[in-house]
Amino acid sequence: MMLARVADSLYWIGRYVERAEHVSRLSDIMLTATLDQNEAAIDVAHVALAAVGEAVEEVAERNALDAVHNLVFDREDEGSVVTSLSRCRENARQVRDQITTEMWERLNLLYLRVTGPDAEHAFAQQSSAFLHGVIADLHLFKGATDATMNHGEGWRFLLLGVYLERAQLIARLLDVCFSEDADRPPLSDHLTQMAVLRMACALEPYLRVYTAELEPRHLLEFLMFDEEFPRSIRFSTLRMEEHLTGLARATHSFGHSGPERLAGRLSARLEFADLDEDQGAGPLLSAVVAECSRIHLAVYETFVAYPLELRLPA
Amino acid sequence: MQLRSTDTEMGAARSMNGAGPHPNAPSEGAPVVSHLYRPGVSYDEMFEPDGAVRANYAALDARLATLNPADLAERQRTLEQSFLLQGITFTVYGAENTTERIIPTDLLPRIIPAAEWSRIEAGLIQRLRALNLFLGDIYGDRKILQDGVVPRELILGAPSYQREMIGLYVPHSAYVNVCGSDLIRGQDGEFAVLEDNLRVPSGVSYMLANREAAKRTFPGTYRSAGVRPVERYPDLLLSTLKSMAADWRAEPQVVVLTPGVYNSAYYEHAYLARLMGVPLVEGRDLVVLDNMVYMRTTQGLRRVDVIYRRVDDDFIDPLTFRRDSGLGAAGLFNAYRAGNVVIANAPGTGVADDKAVYAFVPEIIRYYLGEDAILPNIETFLCREPAQLSHVLANLDKLVVKAVGASGGYGMLVGPHATVQEREAFGERVAADPENYIAQPTIQLSTAPCFVEGQIEPRHVDLRPFILSGEQTVVTPGALTRVALRRGSLVVNSSQGGGSKDTWVLQGDEAQP
């Protein structure tokens, strides 16, 4: 049993943590890739910026470091790392009594570092190290969450947020790379393919399965359907389903509007998908993004903003 | 002035130098408490007037003799970092940047011997018992008013007198469940009560956080001094709150009600909720249906039995009190009247910590308990009495004049520190509205050594212990010592440049190294 507002905040903490990590990683890869002055580098920059919803044409004019600086520090930008971390911490502050001190201190330290007076200087000096530090701290936060928080309702809400955000982010990334109507060449270059795998933190796990002979089709299948890779869409939806089922059990809310049913349906769709039959990945990827939005709304209606008359105590 | 002790080894070694300059004093490596420490005319917590270290400070003195300013500065940095990390901060909203600051915290504990503490403890319990009886009386039969001990209009005319409370049953007559009285130690070394805080006193989280920090800063000294623990406070608070719930509610659901994350004491609200293991709710989490209070949980509505509210009276229920309040819950007070929920502290307790009523507390104690007050009041002049008003106006340069309704160090005149113009302007305000002012002599608060700007200097301190009252009344053996960090300043409020330090209550009267 927990306050509806608290559940909402924990869910958003999960989403913001995941978003901040993803944007940091894309930024880092974009910076590293653009050290090479070639076509592939520009391609990588385009993929990265399009995947986080930045206007690509506009950004191509500027150099990559400026673009990344904005992705990290721009407070006006809804998706920037600083915005995500500020909101994450604001949510954490509102539920300070519900998260552990270990989690809070990790997050607070990271927030203070990224928003502190020295942050921009540290970034200017060693951008990549700075971004690595952010990602490592977010991993520590997730580790502290796993190791110190009760694996109960609140923990499930937090992880639900993480996996829902992750499924959407990876789907958007793949959509940019593979959808037919994308006005960019298919993923043909070896360096670009490596960069995309890195953006999903998937390079090493992929190589273990498919070796270094990169294939766009394998890459797509791996990031969509692999059951063991923790950042594949399938893995993420399975965890969503698991946590939503757990939440339905904990809150006796079976049969309301049923976010767990939506998550189960999405999992099943991914499990039995066939890319040849479905005319490419585009429709499926769009469906993932749309279904995640529906699950998000269903979660909100079931656990947070339910009508009072339905939920009086027995 | 010579200020060295002879009662410790280190002290003895150094005292050979008498009043002359300490051999190491000017150098970087010099121990920090030395002959450079210059208490003023005030009572000093650490040093006797002749310069000897008081027995309760012996252990700390010995430890300090082994540290130099750089060591202490390092510890101070660690402490501040840890507070920042824990989020024990308040937010400063600027034009460009929003920054977070920690409440300044001093490294050096203030140390109180057992004998002094037992008197404080007895005095506080006596005082709160009497004030709770007083509240029950003025919201009940009003005997004390009929007997003319306290002027009727002083109570019934006060804005903080909540008519809605008349005739309500309050379990154990415990209107005030959490009290944080402000004590000061005058020049004679005696503790006196400066103010009773009976509404929503804050600061207890600093008591607990300071203690955690002090244990890390001076672990050996802490152990050898024999300090009484304060860590049971959250537990005692929870059982106090539960003791207020109706008997038939077997497992009462307690919650902490906070105005929200933008309140300056939010950290404390979250801290107490966390350490009690109860939900921290905001007004928007509460729903009142059929005079029952519920909170919105992921499982639907859950009944709430006890609300430890950290929201002022006026804001707890827009239907009963301020209509524009979004911080409370509509219908909460009716649920309270119906006996379906406990609000702690009860609404309407503010009438008893009014600065004018304060003057009557010794009488109130005598009236209900038939005892003399163990802890004295500060002499107080009520400007509402014509004779006292003319005395106040004639002596503005010697008095502290306070507005009755104000708190937090606002709306007051510190006569000796004010300019002639300020005194005249304030005097006119007092003459125009005498009922709203009281005056007290300027009291030299005691001083305690504080680590300020790289050296140890005396700063004025007060003492805020915390008293819990439900089925039983208990005082946690510790307190928040508030410090006026500006040299010579007597204002300890955190809103006006004050800080705090840990307070050690000893098991005995001496703390040998």
PDB file of N, CA, C and O in Angstrom, chain A residues 1-5 7 89-90 93-99 101 104-105 108-109 112 153 157 250-252 303-306 308 311-313, chain B residues 82 84-87 89 91 100 253 261-262 266 270 273-274 278-282 284-285 287 289 294-303:
ATOM      1  N   MET A   1       0.837  -1.194   0.000  1.00  0.00           N
ATOM      2  CA  MET A   1       0.000   0.000   0.000  1.00  0.00           C
ATOM      3  C   MET A   1       0.876   1.250   0.000  1.00  0.00           C
ATOM      4  O   MET A   1       1.753   1.388   0.843  1.00  0.00           O
ATOM      5  N   MET A   2       0.696   2.128  -0.921  1.00  0.00           N
ATOM      6  CA  MET A   2       1.421   3.390  -0.880  1.00  0.00           C
ATOM      7  C   MET A   2       0.567   4.498  -1.471  1.00  0.00           C
ATOM      8  O   MET A   2      -0.397   4.234  -2.188  1.00  0.00           O
ATOM      9  N   LEU A   3       0.943   5.732  -1.132  1.00  0.00           N
ATOM     10  CA  LEU A   3       0.189   6.867  -1.643  1.00  0.00           C
ATOM     11  C   LEU A   3       0.255   6.893  -3.159  1.00  0.00           C
ATOM     12  O   LEU A   3       1.286   6.628  -3.760  1.00  0.00           O
ATOM     13  N   ALA A   4      -0.871   7.260  -3.765  1.00  0.00           N
ATOM     14  CA  ALA A   4      -0.942   7.329  -5.223  1.00  0.00           C
ATOM     15  C   ALA A   4       0.088   8.320  -5.768  1.00  0.00           C
ATOM     16  O   ALA A   4       0.774   8.053  -6.746  1.00  0.00           O
ATOM     17  N   ARG A   5       0.199   9.444  -5.072  1.00  0.00           N
ATOM     18  CA  ARG A   5       1.169  10.461  -5.516  1.00  0.00           C
ATOM     19  C   ARG A   5       2.594   9.918  -5.472  1.00  0.00           C
ATOM     20  O   ARG A   5       3.422  10.203  -6.336  1.00  0.00           O
ATOM     21  N   ALA A   7       3.509   6.746  -5.751  1.00  0.00           N
ATOM     22  CA  ALA A   7       3.678   5.790  -6.842  1.00  0.00           C
ATOM     23  C   ALA A   7       3.983   6.533  -8.131  1.00  0.00           C
ATOM     24  O   ALA A   7       4.892   6.161  -8.883  1.00  0.00           O
ATOM     25  N   ARG A  89      15.284  14.360  -9.430  1.00  0.00           N
ATOM     26  CA  ARG A  89      15.612  14.680  -8.057  1.00  0.00           C
ATOM     27  C   ARG A  89      14.459  15.391  -7.358  1.00  0.00           C
ATOM     28  O   ARG A  89      14.218  15.179  -6.170  1.00  0.00           O
ATOM     29  N   GLU A  90      13.736  16.213  -8.097  1.00  0.00           N
ATOM     30  CA  GLU A  90      12.579  16.875  -7.516  1.00  0.00           C
ATOM     31  C   GLU A  90      11.543  15.828  -7.081  1.00  0.00           C
ATOM     32  O   GLU A  90      10.976  15.906  -5.991  1.00  0.00           O
ATOM     33  N   ARG A  93      12.844  14.084  -4.023  1.00  0.00           N
ATOM     34  CA  ARG A  93      12.674  14.909  -2.839  1.00  0.00           C
ATOM     35  C   ARG A  93      11.243  14.814  -2.317  1.00  0.00           C
ATOM     36  O   ARG A  93      11.006  14.826  -1.115  1.00  0.00           O
ATOM     37  N   GLN A  94      10.303  14.725  -3.243  1.00  0.00           N
ATOM     38  CA  GLN A  94       8.908  14.642  -2.816  1.00  0.00           C
ATOM     39  C   GLN A  94       8.571  13.303  -2.187  1.00  0.00           C
ATOM     40  O   GLN A  94       7.580  13.189  -1.485  1.00  0.00           O
ATOM     41  N   VAL A  95       9.360  12.299  -2.491  1.00  0.00           N
ATOM     42  CA  VAL A  95       9.097  10.994  -1.884  1.00  0.00           C
ATOM     43  C   VAL A  95      10.308  10.558  -1.071  1.00  0.00           C
ATOM     44  O   VAL A  95      10.595   9.383  -0.944  1.00  0.00           O
ATOM     45  N   ARG A  96      10.974  11.568  -0.504  1.00  0.00           N
ATOM     46  CA  ARG A  96      12.205  11.306   0.222  1.00  0.00           C
ATOM     47  C   ARG A  96      12.005  10.256   1.310  1.00  0.00           C
ATOM     48  O   ARG A  96      12.897   9.494   1.634  1.00  0.00           O
ATOM     49  N   ASP A  97      10.798  10.224   1.873  1.00  0.00           N
ATOM     50  CA  ASP A  97      10.542   9.259   2.935  1.00  0.00           C
ATOM     51  C   ASP A  97      10.370   7.840   2.390  1.00  0.00           C
ATOM     52  O   ASP A  97      10.387   6.895   3.148  1.00  0.00           O
ATOM     53  N   GLN A  98      10.197   7.705   1.077  1.00  0.00           N
ATOM     54  CA  GLN A  98       9.899   6.392   0.511  1.00  0.00           C
ATOM     55  C   GLN A  98      11.088   5.736  -0.165  1.00  0.00           C
ATOM     56  O   GLN A  98      11.028   4.564  -0.510  1.00  0.00           O
ATOM     57  N   ILE A  99      12.140   6.496  -0.435  1.00  0.00           N
ATOM     58  CA  ILE A  99      13.314   5.883  -1.041  1.00  0.00           C
ATOM     59  C   ILE A  99      14.398   5.812   0.022  1.00  0.00           C
ATOM     60  O   ILE A  99      14.341   6.510   1.030  1.00  0.00           O
ATOM     61  N   THR A 101      18.113   6.105   1.855  1.00  0.00           N
ATOM     62  CA  THR A 101      19.153   7.128   1.917  1.00  0.00           C
ATOM     63  C   THR A 101      20.213   6.877   0.861  1.00  0.00           C
ATOM     64  O   THR A 101      20.719   7.804   0.238  1.00  0.00           O
ATOM     65  N   TRP A 104      18.904   8.117  -2.415  1.00  0.00           N
ATOM     66  CA  TRP A 104      18.834   9.582  -2.398  1.00  0.00           C
ATOM     67  C   TRP A 104      20.215  10.203  -2.542  1.00  0.00           C
ATOM     68  O   TRP A 104      20.427  11.133  -3.318  1.00  0.00           O
ATOM     69  N   GLU A 105      21.173   9.681  -1.804  1.00  0.00           N
ATOM     70  CA  GLU A 105      22.494  10.310  -1.818  1.00  0.00           C
ATOM     71  C   GLU A 105      23.149  10.174  -3.185  1.00  0.00           C
ATOM     72  O   GLU A 105      23.796  11.104  -3.667  1.00  0.00           O
ATOM     73  N   ASN A 108      21.273  12.674  -5.424  1.00  0.00           N
ATOM     74  CA  ASN A 108      21.521  14.049  -5.027  1.00  0.00           C
ATOM     75  C   ASN A 108      22.934  14.471  -5.403  1.00  0.00           C
ATOM     76  O   ASN A 108      23.165  15.564  -5.911  1.00  0.00           O
ATOM     77  N   LEU A 109      23.885  13.580  -5.176  1.00  0.00           N
ATOM     78  CA  LEU A 109      25.274  13.863  -5.513  1.00  0.00           C
ATOM     79  C   LEU A 109      25.401  14.127  -7.011  1.00  0.00           C
ATOM     80  O   LEU A 109      26.044  15.088  -7.445  1.00  0.00           O
ATOM     81  N   LEU A 112      23.841  17.454  -7.875  1.00  0.00           N
ATOM     82  CA  LEU A 112      24.665  18.587  -7.455  1.00  0.00           C
ATOM     83  C   LEU A 112      25.873  18.731  -8.385  1.00  0.00           C
ATOM     84  O   LEU A 112      26.316  19.835  -8.682  1.00  0.00           O
ATOM     85  N   GLU A 153       6.047  -2.763  -3.874  1.00  0.00           N
ATOM     86  CA  GLU A 153       5.271  -1.939  -4.781  1.00  0.00           C
ATOM     87  C   GLU A 153       6.069  -0.761  -5.364  1.00  0.00           C
ATOM     88  O   GLU A 153       6.083  -0.550  -6.582  1.00  0.00           O
ATOM     89  N   PHE A 157       7.061   0.188  -9.251  1.00  0.00           N
ATOM     90  CA  PHE A 157       6.684   1.404  -9.983  1.00  0.00           C
ATOM     91  C   PHE A 157       7.916   2.052 -10.600  1.00  0.00           C
ATOM     92  O   PHE A 157       7.888   2.509 -11.737  1.00  0.00           O
ATOM     93  N   ALA A 250      -0.363  -6.817  -5.880  1.00  0.00           N
ATOM     94  CA  ALA A 250      -0.142  -6.104  -4.615  1.00  0.00           C
ATOM     95  C   ALA A 250      -1.301  -5.167  -4.287  1.00  0.00           C
ATOM     96  O   ALA A 250      -1.595  -4.928  -3.118  1.00  0.00           O
ATOM     97  N   THR A 251      -1.933  -4.608  -5.291  1.00  0.00           N
ATOM     98  CA  THR A 251      -2.963  -3.604  -5.009  1.00  0.00           C
ATOM     99  C   THR A 251      -4.361  -4.145  -5.247  1.00  0.00           C
ATOM    100  O   THR A 251      -5.337  -3.403  -5.191  1.00  0.00           O
ATOM    101  N   HIS A 252      -4.483  -5.438  -5.511  1.00  0.00           N
ATOM    102  CA  HIS A 252      -5.789  -6.069  -5.777  1.00  0.00           C
ATOM    103  C   HIS A 252      -6.548  -5.299  -6.839  1.00  0.00           C
ATOM    104  O   HIS A 252      -7.718  -4.988  -6.678  1.00  0.00           O
ATOM    105  N   PHE A 303      -3.865   3.541 -10.979  1.00  0.00           N
ATOM    106  CA  PHE A 303      -3.214   3.657  -9.668  1.00  0.00           C
ATOM    107  C   PHE A 303      -3.193   5.073  -9.108  1.00  0.00           C
ATOM    108  O   PHE A 303      -3.042   5.248  -7.909  1.00  0.00           O
ATOM    109  N   VAL A 304      -3.289   6.075  -9.954  1.00  0.00           N
ATOM    110  CA  VAL A 304      -3.054   7.435  -9.470  1.00  0.00           C
ATOM    111  C   VAL A 304      -4.324   8.285  -9.495  1.00  0.00           C
ATOM    112  O   VAL A 304      -4.763   8.788  -8.470  1.00  0.00           O
ATOM    113  N   ALA A 305      -4.941   8.411 -10.641  1.00  0.00           N
ATOM    114  CA  ALA A 305      -6.062   9.357 -10.761  1.00  0.00           C
ATOM    115  C   ALA A 305      -7.387   8.629 -10.926  1.00  0.00           C
ATOM    116  O   ALA A 305      -8.190   8.968 -11.771  1.00  0.00           O
ATOM    117  N   TYR A 306      -7.599   7.601 -10.100  1.00  0.00           N
ATOM    118  CA  TYR A 306      -8.840   6.837 -10.214  1.00  0.00           C
ATOM    119  C   TYR A 306     -10.015   7.614  -9.631  1.00  0.00           C
ATOM    120  O   TYR A 306      -9.844   8.463  -8.760  1.00  0.00           O
ATOM    121  N   LEU A 308     -12.921   8.353  -7.164  1.00  0.00           N
ATOM    122  CA  LEU A 308     -12.977   7.968  -5.753  1.00  0.00           C
ATOM    123  C   LEU A 308     -14.076   6.947  -5.455  1.00  0.00           C
ATOM    124  O   LEU A 308     -13.891   6.038  -4.661  1.00  0.00           O
ATOM    125  N   ARG A 311     -13.275   3.325  -5.387  1.00  0.00           N
ATOM    126  CA  ARG A 311     -12.187   2.771  -4.593  1.00  0.00           C
ATOM    127  C   ARG A 311     -12.329   3.051  -3.102  1.00  0.00           C
ATOM    128  O   ARG A 311     -11.354   3.246  -2.405  1.00  0.00           O
ATOM    129  N   LEU A 312     -13.543   3.045  -2.597  1.00  0.00           N
ATOM    130  CA  LEU A 312     -13.727   3.186  -1.154  1.00  0.00           C
ATOM    131  C   LEU A 312     -13.253   1.916  -0.457  1.00  0.00           C
ATOM    132  O   LEU A 312     -13.309   0.837  -1.027  1.00  0.00           O
ATOM    133  N   PRO A 313     -12.760   2.055   0.766  1.00  0.00           N
ATOM    134  CA  PRO A 313     -12.292   0.855   1.465  1.00  0.00           C
ATOM    135  C   PRO A 313     -13.456  -0.087   1.731  1.00  0.00           C
ATOM    136  O   PRO A 313     -14.598   0.343   1.900  1.00  0.00           O
TER     137      PRO A 313
ATOM    138  N   SER B  82      28.504  16.410   4.026  1.00  0.00           N
ATOM    139  CA  SER B  82      27.557  15.359   4.386  1.00  0.00           C
ATOM    140  C   SER B  82      26.140  15.917   4.493  1.00  0.00           C
ATOM    141  O   SER B  82      25.177  15.273   4.092  1.00  0.00           O
ATOM    142  N   LEU B  84      25.010  18.486   2.800  1.00  0.00           N
ATOM    143  CA  LEU B  84      24.594  18.788   1.431  1.00  0.00           C
ATOM    144  C   LEU B  84      24.133  17.497   0.751  1.00  0.00           C
ATOM    145  O   LEU B  84      23.117  17.456   0.069  1.00  0.00           O
ATOM    146  N   LEU B  85      24.910  16.448   0.949  1.00  0.00           N
ATOM    147  CA  LEU B  85      24.602  15.157   0.332  1.00  0.00           C
ATOM    148  C   LEU B  85      23.270  14.624   0.835  1.00  0.00           C
ATOM    149  O   LEU B  85      22.458  14.111   0.079  1.00  0.00           O
ATOM    150  N   GLN B  86      23.026  14.771   2.133  1.00  0.00           N
ATOM    151  CA  GLN B  86      21.779  14.267   2.680  1.00  0.00           C
ATOM    152  C   GLN B  86      20.586  15.130   2.279  1.00  0.00           C
ATOM    153  O   GLN B  86      19.447  14.747   2.473  1.00  0.00           O
ATOM    154  N   GLY B  87      20.892  16.310   1.739  1.00  0.00           N
ATOM    155  CA  GLY B  87      19.791  17.189   1.349  1.00  0.00           C
ATOM    156  C   GLY B  87      19.225  17.969   2.519  1.00  0.00           C
ATOM    157  O   GLY B  87      18.076  18.383   2.488  1.00  0.00           O
ATOM    158  N   THR B  89      18.992  20.922   3.437  1.00  0.00           N
ATOM    159  CA  THR B  89      19.270  22.218   2.851  1.00  0.00           C
ATOM    160  C   THR B  89      18.012  23.054   2.783  1.00  0.00           C
ATOM    161  O   THR B  89      16.915  22.547   2.925  1.00  0.00           O
ATOM    162  N   THR B  91      16.422  26.155   0.107  1.00  0.00           N
ATOM    163  CA  THR B  91      16.653  26.593  -1.257  1.00  0.00           C
ATOM    164  C   THR B  91      16.662  28.108  -1.312  1.00  0.00           C
ATOM    165  O   THR B  91      15.824  28.765  -0.709  1.00  0.00           O
ATOM    166  N   GLU B 100      21.223  25.715  -3.388  1.00  0.00           N
ATOM    167  CA  GLU B 100      20.829  25.113  -2.127  1.00  0.00           C
ATOM    168  C   GLU B 100      21.908  25.386  -1.104  1.00  0.00           C
ATOM    169  O   GLU B 100      23.089  25.245  -1.374  1.00  0.00           O
ATOM    170  N   GLN B 253      -3.534   4.315  11.928  1.00  0.00           N
ATOM    171  CA  GLN B 253      -2.694   4.777  10.811  1.00  0.00           C
ATOM    172  C   GLN B 253      -2.273   6.216  11.072  1.00  0.00           C
ATOM    173  O   GLN B 253      -3.101   7.128  11.116  1.00  0.00           O
ATOM    174  N   VAL B 261       6.986  20.258  -0.718  1.00  0.00           N
ATOM    175  CA  VAL B 261       8.427  20.240  -0.913  1.00  0.00           C
ATOM    176  C   VAL B 261       9.027  21.643  -0.889  1.00  0.00           C
ATOM    177  O   VAL B 261      10.210  21.818  -0.655  1.00  0.00           O
ATOM    178  N   TYR B 262       8.210  22.672  -1.087  1.00  0.00           N
ATOM    179  CA  TYR B 262       8.755  24.030  -1.084  1.00  0.00           C
ATOM    180  C   TYR B 262       8.799  24.646   0.304  1.00  0.00           C
ATOM    181  O   TYR B 262       9.308  25.739   0.487  1.00  0.00           O
ATOM    182  N   TYR B 266      10.682  21.167   4.911  1.00  0.00           N
ATOM    183  CA  TYR B 266      10.281  19.919   4.250  1.00  0.00           C
ATOM    184  C   TYR B 266      11.224  18.769   4.588  1.00  0.00           C
ATOM    185  O   TYR B 266      10.796  17.639   4.818  1.00  0.00           O
ATOM    186  N   ALA B 270       9.954  15.030   5.890  1.00  0.00           N
ATOM    187  CA  ALA B 270      10.282  13.761   5.236  1.00  0.00           C
ATOM    188  C   ALA B 270      11.108  12.879   6.167  1.00  0.00           C
ATOM    189  O   ALA B 270      10.911  11.665   6.242  1.00  0.00           O
ATOM    190  N   ALA B 273       8.891  11.332   8.889  1.00  0.00           N
ATOM    191  CA  ALA B 273       8.031  10.304   8.309  1.00  0.00           C
ATOM    192  C   ALA B 273       8.850   9.042   8.039  1.00  0.00           C
ATOM    193  O   ALA B 273       8.434   7.924   8.348  1.00  0.00           O
ATOM    194  N   ARG B 274      10.032   9.243   7.487  1.00  0.00           N
ATOM    195  CA  ARG B 274      10.896   8.106   7.154  1.00  0.00           C
ATOM    196  C   ARG B 274      11.298   7.342   8.411  1.00  0.00           C
ATOM    197  O   ARG B 274      11.238   6.125   8.452  1.00  0.00           O
ATOM    198  N   VAL B 278       6.047   6.071   8.513  1.00  0.00           N
ATOM    199  CA  VAL B 278       4.644   6.375   8.202  1.00  0.00           C
ATOM    200  C   VAL B 278       4.614   7.251   6.945  1.00  0.00           C
ATOM    201  O   VAL B 278       5.601   7.892   6.602  1.00  0.00           O
ATOM    202  N   PRO B 279       3.477   7.265   6.232  1.00  0.00           N
ATOM    203  CA  PRO B 279       3.411   8.054   5.005  1.00  0.00           C
ATOM    204  C   PRO B 279       3.532   9.556   5.268  1.00  0.00           C
ATOM    205  O   PRO B 279       3.040  10.058   6.274  1.00  0.00           O
ATOM    206  N   LEU B 280       4.208  10.220   4.353  1.00  0.00           N
ATOM    207  CA  LEU B 280       4.270  11.681   4.351  1.00  0.00           C
ATOM    208  C   LEU B 280       3.227  12.151   3.352  1.00  0.00           C
ATOM    209  O   LEU B 280       3.360  11.903   2.166  1.00  0.00           O
ATOM    210  N   VAL B 281       2.187  12.791   3.832  1.00  0.00           N
ATOM    211  CA  VAL B 281       1.107  13.173   2.922  1.00  0.00           C
ATOM    212  C   VAL B 281       1.054  14.676   2.745  1.00  0.00           C
ATOM    213  O   VAL B 281       1.520  15.446   3.592  1.00  0.00           O
ATOM    214  N   GLU B 282       0.494  15.100   1.626  1.00  0.00           N
ATOM    215  CA  GLU B 282       0.175  16.495   1.398  1.00  0.00           C
ATOM    216  C   GLU B 282      -1.350  16.608   1.402  1.00  0.00           C
ATOM    217  O   GLU B 282      -2.048  15.600   1.314  1.00  0.00           O
ATOM    218  N   ARG B 284      -3.373  17.344  -0.807  1.00  0.00           N
ATOM    219  CA  ARG B 284      -4.038  16.749  -1.974  1.00  0.00           C
ATOM    220  C   ARG B 284      -4.106  15.225  -1.896  1.00  0.00           C
ATOM    221  O   ARG B 284      -4.780  14.598  -2.704  1.00  0.00           O
ATOM    222  N   ASP B 285      -3.363  14.616  -0.974  1.00  0.00           N
ATOM    223  CA  ASP B 285      -3.450  13.161  -0.817  1.00  0.00           C
ATOM    224  C   ASP B 285      -4.623  12.755   0.069  1.00  0.00           C
ATOM    225  O   ASP B 285      -4.936  11.576   0.175  1.00  0.00           O
ATOM    226  N   VAL B 287      -8.592  12.854   1.529  1.00  0.00           N
ATOM    227  CA  VAL B 287      -9.982  13.025   1.114  1.00  0.00           C
ATOM    228  C   VAL B 287     -10.830  12.823   2.358  1.00  0.00           C
ATOM    229  O   VAL B 287     -10.561  11.910   3.142  1.00  0.00           O
ATOM    230  N   LEU B 289     -14.583  11.928   3.550  1.00  0.00           N
ATOM    231  CA  LEU B 289     -15.908  11.466   3.130  1.00  0.00           C
ATOM    232  C   LEU B 289     -16.660  11.041   4.377  1.00  0.00           C
ATOM    233  O   LEU B 289     -16.133  10.275   5.197  1.00  0.00           O
ATOM    234  N   TYR B 294      -9.416   9.940   4.647  1.00  0.00           N
ATOM    235  CA  TYR B 294      -8.752   8.888   3.889  1.00  0.00           C
ATOM    236  C   TYR B 294      -7.562   9.471   3.153  1.00  0.00           C
ATOM    237  O   TYR B 294      -7.512  10.660   2.863  1.00  0.00           O
ATOM    238  N   MET B 295      -6.614   8.583   2.827  1.00  0.00           N
ATOM    239  CA  MET B 295      -5.566   9.008   1.900  1.00  0.00           C
ATOM    240  C   MET B 295      -5.698   8.182   0.628  1.00  0.00           C
ATOM    241  O   MET B 295      -6.153   7.041   0.654  1.00  0.00           O
ATOM    242  N   ARG B 296      -5.310   8.820  -0.465  1.00  0.00           N
ATOM    243  CA  ARG B 296      -5.411   8.138  -1.760  1.00  0.00           C
ATOM    244  C   ARG B 296      -4.184   7.267  -1.941  1.00  0.00           C
ATOM    245  O   ARG B 296      -3.090   7.758  -2.108  1.00  0.00           O
ATOM    246  N   THR B 297      -4.377   5.970  -1.940  1.00  0.00           N
ATOM    247  CA  THR B 297      -3.250   5.072  -2.160  1.00  0.00           C
ATOM    248  C   THR B 297      -3.449   4.355  -3.487  1.00  0.00           C
ATOM    249  O   THR B 297      -4.483   4.487  -4.128  1.00  0.00           O
ATOM    250  N   THR B 298      -2.455   3.585  -3.856  1.00  0.00           N
ATOM    251  CA  THR B 298      -2.566   2.809  -5.094  1.00  0.00           C
ATOM    252  C   THR B 298      -3.640   1.741  -4.982  1.00  0.00           C
ATOM    253  O   THR B 298      -4.076   1.189  -5.969  1.00  0.00           O
ATOM    254  N   GLN B 299      -4.033   1.427  -3.741  1.00  0.00           N
ATOM    255  CA  GLN B 299      -5.080   0.432  -3.540  1.00  0.00           C
ATOM    256  C   GLN B 299      -6.435   1.054  -3.284  1.00  0.00           C
ATOM    257  O   GLN B 299      -7.320   0.418  -2.745  1.00  0.00           O
ATOM    258  N   GLY B 300      -6.569   2.319  -3.597  1.00  0.00           N
ATOM    259  CA  GLY B 300      -7.818   2.983  -3.272  1.00  0.00           C
ATOM    260  C   GLY B 300      -7.664   3.781  -1.997  1.00  0.00           C
ATOM    261  O   GLY B 300      -6.546   4.076  -1.558  1.00  0.00           O
ATOM    262  N   LEU B 301      -8.775   4.118  -1.351  1.00  0.00           N
ATOM    263  CA  LEU B 301      -8.718   4.992  -0.187  1.00  0.00           C
ATOM    264  C   LEU B 301      -8.395   4.198   1.069  1.00  0.00           C
ATOM    265  O   LEU B 301      -8.901   3.098   1.275  1.00  0.00           O
ATOM    266  N   ARG B 302      -7.559   4.771   1.918  1.00  0.00           N
ATOM    267  CA  ARG B 302      -7.201   4.152   3.181  1.00  0.00           C
ATOM    268  C   ARG B 302      -7.499   5.112   4.324  1.00  0.00           C
ATOM    269  O   ARG B 302      -7.150   6.284   4.246  1.00  0.00           O
ATOM    270  N   ARG B 303      -8.091   4.603   5.371  1.00  0.00           N
ATOM    271  CA  ARG B 303      -8.465   5.417   6.527  1.00  0.00           C
ATOM    272  C   ARG B 303      -7.225   5.956   7.240  1.00  0.00           C
ATOM    273  O   ARG B 303      -6.236   5.241   7.398  1.00  0.00           O
TER     274      ARG B 303
END
